[in-house]
PDB file of C-alpha atoms in Angstrom:
ATOM      1  CA  UNK P 158      19.222   7.765   0.392  1.00 57.00           C
ATOM      2  CA  UNK P 159      17.389   4.991  -1.403  1.00 77.00           C
ATOM      3  CA  UNK P 160      15.195   2.591   0.543  1.00 89.00           C
ATOM      4  CA  UNK P 161      15.253  -1.131  -0.158  1.00 92.00           C
ATOM      5  CA  UNK P 162      13.658  -4.016   1.752  1.00 96.00           C
ATOM      6  CA  UNK P 163      13.828  -7.721   1.015  1.00 97.00           C
ATOM      7  CA  UNK P 164      11.521 -10.612   1.859  1.00 98.00           C
ATOM      8  CA  UNK P 165      11.737 -14.237   0.816  1.00 97.00           C
ATOM      9  CA  UNK P 166      10.012 -13.564  -2.531  1.00 98.00           C
ATOM     10  CA  UNK P 167      10.095  -9.790  -2.965  1.00 98.00           C
ATOM     11  CA  UNK P 168      12.304  -6.750  -3.320  1.00 98.00           C
ATOM     12  CA  UNK P 169      10.582  -3.643  -2.019  1.00 98.00           C
ATOM     13  CA  UNK P 170      12.336  -0.498  -3.151  1.00 98.00           C
ATOM     14  CA  UNK P 171      11.893   3.130  -4.026  1.00 97.00           C
ATOM     15  CA  UNK P 172      10.153   3.762  -7.322  1.00 98.00           C
ATOM     16  CA  UNK P 173      12.326   4.943 -10.208  1.00 97.00           C
ATOM     17  CA  UNK P 174      11.280   6.790 -13.408  1.00 97.00           C
ATOM     18  CA  UNK P 175      11.621   3.595 -15.470  1.00 97.00           C
ATOM     19  CA  UNK P 176       8.803   2.015 -13.428  1.00 98.00           C
ATOM     20  CA  UNK P 177       6.179   4.123 -15.222  1.00 98.00           C
ATOM     21  CA  UNK P 178       4.845   1.453 -17.636  1.00 97.00           C
ATOM     22  CA  UNK P 179       4.556  -1.132 -14.853  1.00 97.00           C
ATOM     23  CA  UNK P 180       2.771   1.271 -12.511  1.00 97.00           C
ATOM     24  CA  UNK P 181       0.427   2.379 -15.263  1.00 97.00           C
ATOM     25  CA  UNK P 182      -0.383  -1.232 -16.143  1.00 96.00           C
ATOM     26  CA  UNK P 183      -2.058  -1.841 -12.765  1.00 97.00           C
ATOM     27  CA  UNK P 184      -3.083   1.758 -11.969  1.00 97.00           C
ATOM     28  CA  UNK P 185      -5.154   1.991 -15.162  1.00 97.00           C
ATOM     29  CA  UNK P 186      -6.990  -1.302 -14.530  1.00 97.00           C
ATOM     30  CA  UNK P 187     -10.593  -0.595 -13.430  1.00 96.00           C
ATOM     31  CA  UNK P 188     -10.753  -3.824 -11.432  1.00 96.00           C
ATOM     32  CA  UNK P 189      -7.518  -3.046  -9.542  1.00 96.00           C
ATOM     33  CA  UNK P 190      -8.647   0.500  -8.736  1.00 95.00           C
ATOM     34  CA  UNK P 191     -12.260  -0.429  -7.945  1.00 94.00           C
ATOM     35  CA  UNK P 192     -11.882   0.177  -4.189  1.00 92.00           C
ATOM     36  CA  UNK P 193      -9.240   2.903  -4.381  1.00 93.00           C
ATOM     37  CA  UNK P 194      -9.956   6.608  -3.923  1.00 91.00           C
ATOM     38  CA  UNK P 195      -8.092   7.156  -7.216  1.00 93.00           C
ATOM     39  CA  UNK P 196      -8.141   5.613 -10.653  1.00 92.00           C
ATOM     40  CA  UNK P 197      -8.389   4.130 -13.059  1.00 97.00           C
ATOM     41  CA  UNK P 198      -5.452   6.306 -14.055  1.00 97.00           C
ATOM     42  CA  UNK P 199      -4.857   8.096 -17.296  1.00 97.00           C
ATOM     43  CA  UNK P 200      -1.220   8.236 -18.417  1.00 97.00           C
ATOM     44  CA  UNK P 201      -1.082  11.805 -17.044  1.00 98.00           C
ATOM     45  CA  UNK P 202      -2.411  10.621 -13.659  1.00 97.00           C
ATOM     46  CA  UNK P 203       0.335   8.007 -13.465  1.00 97.00           C
ATOM     47  CA  UNK P 204       3.010  10.524 -14.523  1.00 97.00           C
ATOM     48  CA  UNK P 205       1.756  12.919 -11.816  1.00 97.00           C
ATOM     49  CA  UNK P 206       1.759  10.130  -9.199  1.00 97.00           C
ATOM     50  CA  UNK P 207       5.289   9.048 -10.065  1.00 97.00           C
ATOM     51  CA  UNK P 208       6.494  12.662 -10.012  1.00 97.00           C
ATOM     52  CA  UNK P 209       5.069  13.189  -6.507  1.00 96.00           C
ATOM     53  CA  UNK P 210       6.601   9.920  -5.288  1.00 96.00           C
ATOM     54  CA  UNK P 211      10.052  10.768  -6.663  1.00 96.00           C
ATOM     55  CA  UNK P 212       9.843  14.194  -5.012  1.00 95.00           C
ATOM     56  CA  UNK P 213       8.858  12.645  -1.639  1.00 94.00           C
ATOM     57  CA  UNK P 214      11.951  10.441  -1.697  1.00 95.00           C
ATOM     58  CA  UNK P 215      14.110  13.520  -1.148  1.00 93.00           C
ATOM     59  CA  UNK P 216      12.253  14.860   1.880  1.00 93.00           C
ATOM     60  CA  UNK P 217      14.184  15.142   5.140  1.00 93.00           C
ATOM     61  CA  UNK P 218      12.990  13.784   7.436  1.00 92.00           C
ATOM     62  CA  UNK P 219      11.247  11.308   5.217  1.00 93.00           C
ATOM     63  CA  UNK P 220       7.727  10.444   6.364  1.00 95.00           C
ATOM     64  CA  UNK P 221       6.181   9.094   3.156  1.00 95.00           C
ATOM     65  CA  UNK P 222       7.328   5.740   1.860  1.00 97.00           C
ATOM     66  CA  UNK P 223       5.658   4.747  -1.428  1.00 97.00           C
ATOM     67  CA  UNK P 224       7.539   1.703  -2.630  1.00 98.00           C
ATOM     68  CA  UNK P 225       7.637  -0.572  -5.648  1.00 98.00           C
ATOM     69  CA  UNK P 226       7.094  -4.281  -5.047  1.00 98.00           C
ATOM     70  CA  UNK P 227       9.202  -6.441  -7.352  1.00 98.00           C
ATOM     71  CA  UNK P 228       8.958 -10.220  -7.569  1.00 98.00           C
ATOM     72  CA  UNK P 229      12.422 -11.766  -7.170  1.00 98.00           C
ATOM     73  CA  UNK P 230      11.574 -14.759  -9.328  1.00 97.00           C
ATOM     74  CA  UNK P 231      11.384 -12.747 -12.547  1.00 97.00           C
ATOM     75  CA  UNK P 232      12.169  -9.121 -11.609  1.00 97.00           C
ATOM     76  CA  UNK P 233       8.635  -7.964 -12.485  1.00 97.00           C
ATOM     77  CA  UNK P 234       7.152  -4.965 -10.680  1.00 98.00           C
ATOM     78  CA  UNK P 235       3.807  -6.348  -9.449  1.00 98.00           C
ATOM     79  CA  UNK P 236       2.493  -3.497  -7.318  1.00 98.00           C
ATOM     80  CA  UNK P 237       3.166  -0.843  -4.765  1.00 98.00           C
ATOM     81  CA  UNK P 238       2.911  -0.428  -1.024  1.00 98.00           C
ATOM     82  CA  UNK P 239       3.211   2.541   1.243  1.00 97.00           C
ATOM     83  CA  UNK P 240       3.642   3.786   4.756  1.00 97.00           C
ATOM     84  CA  UNK P 241       2.690   7.389   5.538  1.00 97.00           C
ATOM     85  CA  UNK P 242       3.981   8.383   8.964  1.00 97.00           C
ATOM     86  CA  UNK P 243       2.823  11.216  11.160  1.00 96.00           C
ATOM     87  CA  UNK P 244       4.265  11.390  14.653  1.00 96.00           C
ATOM     88  CA  UNK P 245       4.307   7.911  16.164  1.00 97.00           C
ATOM     89  CA  UNK P 246       1.641   6.490  13.850  1.00 98.00           C
ATOM     90  CA  UNK P 247       1.421   5.648  10.162  1.00 98.00           C
ATOM     91  CA  UNK P 248      -1.116   4.562   7.581  1.00 98.00           C
ATOM     92  CA  UNK P 249      -0.345   1.453   5.559  1.00 98.00           C
ATOM     93  CA  UNK P 250      -1.546   0.895   2.000  1.00 97.00           C
ATOM     94  CA  UNK P 251      -0.951  -1.412  -0.946  1.00 98.00           C
ATOM     95  CA  UNK P 252      -2.075  -2.000  -4.517  1.00 97.00           C
ATOM     96  CA  UNK P 253      -1.182  -4.975  -6.705  1.00 98.00           C
ATOM     97  CA  UNK P 254      -1.710  -5.988 -10.304  1.00 97.00           C
ATOM     98  CA  UNK P 255      -4.476  -8.533 -10.796  1.00 96.00           C
ATOM     99  CA  UNK P 256      -1.953 -11.173 -11.877  1.00 96.00           C
ATOM    100  CA  UNK P 257      -0.387 -10.937  -8.393  1.00 97.00           C
ATOM    101  CA  UNK P 258      -3.631 -11.363  -6.407  1.00 96.00           C
ATOM    102  CA  UNK P 259      -4.248 -14.328  -4.084  1.00 96.00           C
ATOM    103  CA  UNK P 260      -0.593 -15.367  -3.904  1.00 97.00           C
ATOM    104  CA  UNK P 261       0.370 -13.829  -0.563  1.00 97.00           C
ATOM    105  CA  UNK P 262       2.420 -10.983  -2.042  1.00 98.00           C
ATOM    106  CA  UNK P 263       0.346  -8.221  -0.423  1.00 98.00           C
ATOM    107  CA  UNK P 264       0.651  -9.835   3.015  1.00 98.00           C
ATOM    108  CA  UNK P 265       4.386 -10.337   2.548  1.00 98.00           C
ATOM    109  CA  UNK P 266       4.933  -6.715   1.491  1.00 98.00           C
ATOM    110  CA  UNK P 267       2.630  -5.315   4.188  1.00 98.00           C
ATOM    111  CA  UNK P 268       4.420  -7.317   6.869  1.00 98.00           C
ATOM    112  CA  UNK P 269       7.763  -5.909   5.645  1.00 98.00           C
ATOM    113  CA  UNK P 270       6.317  -2.402   6.032  1.00 98.00           C
ATOM    114  CA  UNK P 271       5.180  -3.195   9.575  1.00 98.00           C
ATOM    115  CA  UNK P 272       8.757  -4.264  10.345  1.00 97.00           C
ATOM    116  CA  UNK P 273      10.080  -1.034   8.797  1.00 97.00           C
ATOM    117  CA  UNK P 274       7.616   1.070  10.776  1.00 97.00           C
ATOM    118  CA  UNK P 275       8.062  -0.569  14.141  1.00 98.00           C
ATOM    119  CA  UNK P 276      11.717  -1.660  14.046  1.00 96.00           C
ATOM    120  CA  UNK P 277      13.328   1.110  11.968  1.00 95.00           C
ATOM    121  CA  UNK P 278      11.071   4.159  12.294  1.00 96.00           C
ATOM    122  CA  UNK P 279      10.099   3.646  15.946  1.00 97.00           C
ATOM    123  CA  UNK P 280       6.352   3.864  15.328  1.00 98.00           C
ATOM    124  CA  UNK P 281       3.821   2.922  17.998  1.00 98.00           C
ATOM    125  CA  UNK P 282       0.726   2.333  15.835  1.00 98.00           C
ATOM    126  CA  UNK P 283       0.112   1.430  12.202  1.00 98.00           C
ATOM    127  CA  UNK P 284      -3.378   1.508  10.742  1.00 98.00           C
ATOM    128  CA  UNK P 285      -5.045   0.792   7.420  1.00 98.00           C
ATOM    129  CA  UNK P 286      -8.463   1.258   5.861  1.00 97.00           C
ATOM    130  CA  UNK P 287     -10.425  -0.528   3.160  1.00 97.00           C
ATOM    131  CA  UNK P 288     -13.934  -0.572   1.754  1.00 95.00           C
ATOM    132  CA  UNK P 289     -16.162  -3.059   3.615  1.00 95.00           C
ATOM    133  CA  UNK P 290     -16.670  -5.177   0.492  1.00 94.00           C
ATOM    134  CA  UNK P 291     -12.935  -5.350  -0.326  1.00 95.00           C
ATOM    135  CA  UNK P 292     -12.548  -8.805   1.166  1.00 95.00           C
ATOM    136  CA  UNK P 293      -9.041  -9.358  -0.212  1.00 95.00           C
ATOM    137  CA  UNK P 294      -7.720  -6.243   1.472  1.00 97.00           C
ATOM    138  CA  UNK P 295      -9.153  -6.849   4.906  1.00 95.00           C
ATOM    139  CA  UNK P 296      -7.971 -10.478   4.763  1.00 97.00           C
ATOM    140  CA  UNK P 297      -4.430  -9.124   4.245  1.00 98.00           C
ATOM    141  CA  UNK P 298      -4.821  -6.864   7.291  1.00 98.00           C
ATOM    142  CA  UNK P 299      -6.065  -9.730   9.425  1.00 97.00           C
ATOM    143  CA  UNK P 300      -3.288 -12.051   8.190  1.00 97.00           C
ATOM    144  CA  UNK P 301      -0.573  -9.602   9.283  1.00 98.00           C
ATOM    145  CA  UNK P 302      -2.073  -9.272  12.769  1.00 97.00           C
ATOM    146  CA  UNK P 303      -4.108  -6.086  12.469  1.00 98.00           C
ATOM    147  CA  UNK P 304      -7.315  -5.839  14.458  1.00 98.00           C
ATOM    148  CA  UNK P 305     -10.588  -4.388  13.283  1.00 98.00           C
ATOM    149  CA  UNK P 306     -11.332  -1.176  15.175  1.00 98.00           C
ATOM    150  CA  UNK P 307     -14.646  -0.498  13.466  1.00 97.00           C
ATOM    151  CA  UNK P 308     -16.315   1.117  10.492  1.00 97.00           C
ATOM    152  CA  UNK P 309     -15.905   4.749   9.535  1.00 97.00           C
ATOM    153  CA  UNK P 310     -19.364   5.498   8.201  1.00 97.00           C
ATOM    154  CA  UNK P 311     -19.601   7.539   5.004  1.00 97.00           C
ATOM    155  CA  UNK P 312     -16.425   9.389   5.916  1.00 94.00           C
ATOM    156  CA  UNK P 313     -15.139   9.825   2.371  1.00 92.00           C
ATOM    157  CA  UNK P 314     -16.715  11.132  -0.813  1.00 94.00           C
ATOM    158  CA  UNK P 315     -15.046   9.357  -3.710  1.00 90.00           C
ATOM    159  CA  UNK P 316     -15.989   8.414  -7.246  1.00 91.00           C
ATOM    160  CA  UNK P 317     -19.354  10.131  -6.924  1.00 91.00           C
ATOM    161  CA  UNK P 318     -20.634   8.712  -3.648  1.00 94.00           C
ATOM    162  CA  UNK P 319     -20.035   8.527   0.078  1.00 96.00           C
ATOM    163  CA  UNK P 320     -18.047   5.492   1.186  1.00 95.00           C
ATOM    164  CA  UNK P 321     -17.594   3.590   4.413  1.00 96.00           C
ATOM    165  CA  UNK P 322     -14.212   2.170   5.419  1.00 96.00           C
ATOM    166  CA  UNK P 323     -13.185  -0.613   7.749  1.00 97.00           C
ATOM    167  CA  UNK P 324     -10.406   0.601  10.059  1.00 98.00           C
ATOM    168  CA  UNK P 325      -7.716  -1.838  11.210  1.00 98.00           C
ATOM    169  CA  UNK P 326      -4.638  -1.273  13.348  1.00 98.00           C
ATOM    170  CA  UNK P 327      -1.734  -2.955  15.057  1.00 98.00           C
ATOM    171  CA  UNK P 328       0.384  -1.665  17.947  1.00 98.00           C
ATOM    172  CA  UNK P 329       4.106  -2.136  18.333  1.00 98.00           C
ATOM    173  CA  UNK P 330       3.740  -4.587  21.243  1.00 97.00           C
ATOM    174  CA  UNK P 331       1.343  -6.723  19.153  1.00 97.00           C
ATOM    175  CA  UNK P 332       3.763  -7.065  16.246  1.00 96.00           C
ATOM    176  CA  UNK P 333       5.701 -10.314  16.026  1.00 85.00           C
ATOM    177  CA  UNK P 334       9.044  -9.820  14.288  1.00 71.00           C
TER     178      UNK P 334
END
C-alpha cells in the first residue's frame, strides 16, 4: 500500500526508484548535510538509502515512513521527511534542498507527519533532535508546536567528533489538528 499525504502546497508520498537524481541532488550537498549524521552522499550512498527505503515500504506492520516531499506548483521533489515509530512514540526528521529553505516547506511537511502520527497511527508522543547550532531545524520544531526538552550532551559520535543534540517533543493532547 502506497502512502500519500497532501497539504496546501505539497504532495508527500512514498519514494519511488525514479526519485534517485532528485534525492542525490540534495543528499550530496555539503551544506544540506552539514548537521546530518550522514552525508554528503556518494551516488552509492544514495542508491543504498533508496534501496533501504523501498524495502521498508513493504514491511507489515509498517513503522518507518521515509517520504518524498514534492512541491505541487511545479512537481519538483524538494526534500524528504520521515517518521520512525516504535510503540506509541516516533521520531520525526526532515531534509530539504537548499533552494527550498526558508519558505515554510519543512514546517508544512513536518506538521503533516504529526497529523499522520497522531490521527492515523495513534501515537502518543513524537520527538525530534537537531544540532544546537542548526537554527533552521529547531525553528521548524518550535513552529509546529514541539517543546524543547533539553540537550543530549555528546550523545552521538558522527563525522569525527562527539555531538550534542537539542531534543524536542509534542504529545498527542498538545497537537492542534
